[in-house]
Amino acid sequence: MIDNLNAYTATGGVAPDRWASALHLFDDGVGTPHEETTAERWERAQLLFEAKDYIGAAELLVAVVEEAPEQTGPRLLLARAYYHSAQLRRAEEQLRQIVERDPVEHYAHLMLGRTLERQGRPDEAQPWLRMAGAFAGEFPDDD
């Protein structure tokens, strides 16, 4: 038995998306289903991503990106979820949209380069990786 309940950590128990859903069980009253907002889906997707459920996170993030296409954060997390679940073509597509819309989003350049490398396209990856390095202040030696 646990003597100090404050010392108990909830690991290996309920999945993160269930915690997020449980927060809203009684919002609309008994018997009324809760309509999840875009912000709640975004929150739940982040929890799933942190729990390494990349496919589950991607499923939620697709809806978030459709509802808020101008937001870079959800699209970048969607690309990362695709990358980590080996859906590299989808990751590439999202990353290209990000750099087209926001050409100074340095992390998208880095991810796009890494995604292309992972697909066996190192020549295509190099300009993106050089650009990411330049954004980070890393310049190749002129030796």
mmCIF file of C-alpha atoms in Angstrom:
data_model
loop_
_atom_site.group_PDB
_atom_site.id
_atom_site.type_symbol
_atom_site.label_atom_id
_atom_site.label_comp_id
_atom_site.label_asym_id
_atom_site.label_seq_id
_atom_site.Cartn_x
_atom_site.Cartn_y
_atom_site.Cartn_z
ATOM 1 C CA MET A 1 0.000 0.000 0.000
ATOM 2 C CA ILE A 2 1.158 3.530 -0.773
ATOM 3 C CA ASP A 3 1.620 5.663 2.326
ATOM 4 C CA ASN A 4 1.900 8.976 0.501
ATOM 5 C CA LEU A 5 -0.557 9.378 -2.374
ATOM 6 C CA ASN A 6 1.210 12.519 -3.549
ATOM 7 C CA ALA A 7 4.310 10.419 -4.279
ATOM 8 C CA TYR A 8 2.360 8.118 -6.621
ATOM 9 C CA THR A 9 3.114 8.557 -10.295
ATOM 10 C CA ALA A 10 0.630 7.357 -12.861
ATOM 11 C CA THR A 11 2.776 5.346 -15.234
ATOM 12 C CA GLY A 12 1.660 2.443 -17.315
ATOM 13 C CA GLY A 13 -1.950 3.232 -16.513
ATOM 14 C CA VAL A 14 -4.434 5.165 -18.545
ATOM 15 C CA ALA A 15 -3.372 6.344 -21.998
ATOM 16 C CA PRO A 16 -2.721 10.092 -22.379
ATOM 17 C CA ASP A 17 -5.623 10.618 -24.751
ATOM 18 C CA ARG A 18 -7.982 9.154 -22.166
ATOM 19 C CA TRP A 19 -6.773 11.669 -19.571
ATOM 20 C CA ALA A 20 -7.481 14.526 -21.947
ATOM 21 C CA SER A 21 -10.924 13.112 -22.761
ATOM 22 C CA ALA A 22 -11.744 12.494 -19.120
ATOM 23 C CA LEU A 23 -11.309 16.179 -18.344
ATOM 24 C CA HIS A 24 -14.478 16.900 -20.311
ATOM 25 C CA LEU A 25 -16.743 14.013 -19.318
ATOM 26 C CA PHE A 26 -19.369 16.177 -17.691
ATOM 27 C CA ASP A 27 -18.979 19.482 -19.539
ATOM 28 C CA ASP A 28 -22.258 19.305 -21.430
ATOM 29 C CA GLY A 29 -24.306 17.429 -18.885
ATOM 30 C CA VAL A 30 -25.249 13.792 -18.565
ATOM 31 C CA GLY A 31 -26.130 12.091 -21.834
ATOM 32 C CA THR A 32 -24.923 14.957 -24.011
ATOM 33 C CA PRO A 33 -21.879 14.021 -26.063
ATOM 34 C CA HIS A 34 -19.015 16.473 -25.870
ATOM 35 C CA GLU A 35 -18.030 18.034 -29.210
ATOM 36 C CA GLU A 36 -14.234 18.167 -29.173
ATOM 37 C CA THR A 37 -12.844 21.539 -30.223
ATOM 38 C CA THR A 38 -9.837 22.080 -32.457
ATOM 39 C CA ALA A 39 -7.823 23.201 -29.426
ATOM 40 C CA GLU A 40 -8.749 20.025 -27.548
ATOM 41 C CA ARG A 41 -7.768 17.854 -30.515
ATOM 42 C CA TRP A 42 -4.456 19.738 -30.704
ATOM 43 C CA GLU A 43 -3.899 19.164 -26.988
ATOM 44 C CA ARG A 44 -4.728 15.472 -27.253
ATOM 45 C CA ALA A 45 -2.493 15.069 -30.324
ATOM 46 C CA GLN A 46 0.428 16.559 -28.389
ATOM 47 C CA LEU A 47 -0.170 14.075 -25.568
ATOM 48 C CA LEU A 48 -0.253 11.184 -28.028
ATOM 49 C CA PHE A 49 2.940 12.400 -29.701
ATOM 50 C CA GLU A 50 4.695 12.660 -26.332
ATOM 51 C CA ALA A 51 3.543 9.098 -25.582
ATOM 52 C CA LYS A 52 5.123 8.040 -28.921
ATOM 53 C CA ASP A 53 1.750 7.140 -30.451
ATOM 54 C CA TYR A 54 2.722 8.828 -33.700
ATOM 55 C CA ILE A 55 -0.027 7.273 -35.813
ATOM 56 C CA GLY A 56 -2.729 8.282 -33.313
ATOM 57 C CA ALA A 57 -1.279 11.782 -33.134
ATOM 58 C CA ALA A 58 -1.188 12.049 -36.925
ATOM 59 C CA GLU A 59 -4.848 11.017 -37.205
ATOM 60 C CA LEU A 60 -5.864 13.863 -34.897
ATOM 61 C CA LEU A 61 -3.457 16.354 -36.427
ATOM 62 C CA VAL A 62 -4.883 15.870 -39.913
ATOM 63 C CA ALA A 63 -8.181 17.289 -38.635
ATOM 64 C CA VAL A 64 -6.431 20.096 -36.757
ATOM 65 C CA VAL A 65 -4.460 21.097 -39.869
ATOM 66 C CA GLU A 66 -7.630 21.058 -41.964
ATOM 67 C CA GLU A 67 -9.398 23.291 -39.426
ATOM 68 C CA ALA A 68 -6.453 25.677 -38.957
ATOM 69 C CA PRO A 69 -4.316 25.425 -42.117
ATOM 70 C CA GLU A 70 -2.544 28.722 -41.452
ATOM 71 C CA GLN A 71 -1.020 27.446 -38.182
ATOM 72 C CA THR A 72 2.554 26.192 -38.518
ATOM 73 C CA GLY A 73 2.727 24.344 -35.175
ATOM 74 C CA PRO A 74 0.137 21.639 -35.892
ATOM 75 C CA ARG A 75 1.445 21.098 -39.436
ATOM 76 C CA LEU A 76 5.016 20.755 -38.150
ATOM 77 C CA LEU A 77 3.924 18.274 -35.479
ATOM 78 C CA LEU A 78 1.982 16.364 -38.159
ATOM 79 C CA ALA A 79 5.151 16.191 -40.266
ATOM 80 C CA ARG A 80 7.093 14.947 -37.243
ATOM 81 C CA ALA A 81 4.426 12.317 -36.509
ATOM 82 C CA TYR A 82 4.585 11.160 -40.124
ATOM 83 C CA TYR A 83 8.399 11.071 -39.982
ATOM 84 C CA HIS A 84 8.459 8.992 -36.786
ATOM 85 C CA SER A 85 5.844 6.576 -38.142
ATOM 86 C CA ALA A 86 7.840 6.165 -41.397
ATOM 87 C CA GLN A 87 5.236 7.914 -43.551
ATOM 88 C CA LEU A 88 8.010 9.831 -45.245
ATOM 89 C CA ARG A 89 6.181 11.000 -48.374
ATOM 90 C CA ARG A 90 3.461 12.514 -46.219
ATOM 91 C CA ALA A 91 6.075 14.143 -43.973
ATOM 92 C CA GLU A 92 7.794 15.597 -47.036
ATOM 93 C CA GLU A 93 4.499 16.991 -48.343
ATOM 94 C CA GLN A 94 3.731 18.766 -45.061
ATOM 95 C CA LEU A 95 7.269 20.112 -44.730
ATOM 96 C CA ARG A 96 7.269 21.497 -48.263
ATOM 97 C CA GLN A 97 4.020 23.321 -47.492
ATOM 98 C CA ILE A 98 5.585 24.804 -44.360
ATOM 99 C CA VAL A 99 8.731 26.100 -46.087
ATOM 100 C CA GLU A 100 6.652 27.448 -48.958
ATOM 101 C CA ARG A 101 4.465 29.389 -46.527
ATOM 102 C CA ASP A 102 7.212 30.267 -44.028
ATOM 103 C CA PRO A 103 10.628 30.183 -45.722
ATOM 104 C CA VAL A 104 12.522 31.012 -42.521
ATOM 105 C CA GLU A 105 11.095 28.120 -40.462
ATOM 106 C CA HIS A 106 14.534 26.610 -39.907
ATOM 107 C CA TYR A 107 13.364 23.393 -38.243
ATOM 108 C CA ALA A 108 11.201 22.558 -41.279
ATOM 109 C CA HIS A 109 14.304 22.890 -43.481
ATOM 110 C CA LEU A 110 16.225 20.527 -41.216
ATOM 111 C CA MET A 111 13.372 18.021 -41.084
ATOM 112 C CA LEU A 112 12.861 18.158 -44.833
ATOM 113 C CA GLY A 113 16.553 17.433 -45.364
ATOM 114 C CA ARG A 114 16.464 14.527 -42.913
ATOM 115 C CA THR A 115 13.261 13.193 -44.476
ATOM 116 C CA LEU A 116 14.808 13.254 -47.946
ATOM 117 C CA GLU A 117 17.941 11.541 -46.618
ATOM 118 C CA ARG A 118 15.851 8.837 -45.002
ATOM 119 C CA GLN A 119 14.147 8.261 -48.364
ATOM 120 C CA GLY A 120 17.547 7.697 -49.977
ATOM 121 C CA ARG A 121 17.662 11.090 -51.706
ATOM 122 C CA PRO A 122 20.842 12.657 -50.257
ATOM 123 C CA ASP A 123 21.493 14.997 -53.191
ATOM 124 C CA GLU A 124 18.058 16.576 -52.773
ATOM 125 C CA ALA A 125 18.575 16.758 -48.996
ATOM 126 C CA GLN A 126 21.837 18.728 -49.055
ATOM 127 C CA PRO A 127 20.460 22.199 -49.939
ATOM 128 C CA TRP A 128 17.828 21.909 -47.201
ATOM 129 C CA LEU A 129 20.389 20.805 -44.631
ATOM 130 C CA ARG A 130 22.778 23.611 -45.642
ATOM 131 C CA MET A 131 19.958 26.142 -45.295
ATOM 132 C CA ALA A 132 19.047 24.754 -41.863
ATOM 133 C CA GLY A 133 22.699 25.021 -40.860
ATOM 134 C CA ALA A 134 22.859 28.617 -42.075
ATOM 135 C CA PHE A 135 19.767 29.482 -40.025
ATOM 136 C CA ALA A 136 21.501 27.941 -37.005
ATOM 137 C CA GLY A 137 24.670 29.974 -37.676
ATOM 138 C CA GLU A 138 26.697 26.999 -38.888
ATOM 139 C CA PHE A 139 28.700 27.808 -42.004
ATOM 140 C CA PRO A 140 30.997 25.379 -43.815
ATOM 141 C CA ASP A 141 34.705 26.070 -43.660
ATOM 142 C CA ASP A 142 36.135 27.659 -46.775
ATOM 143 C CA ASP A 143 39.288 25.494 -46.563
#
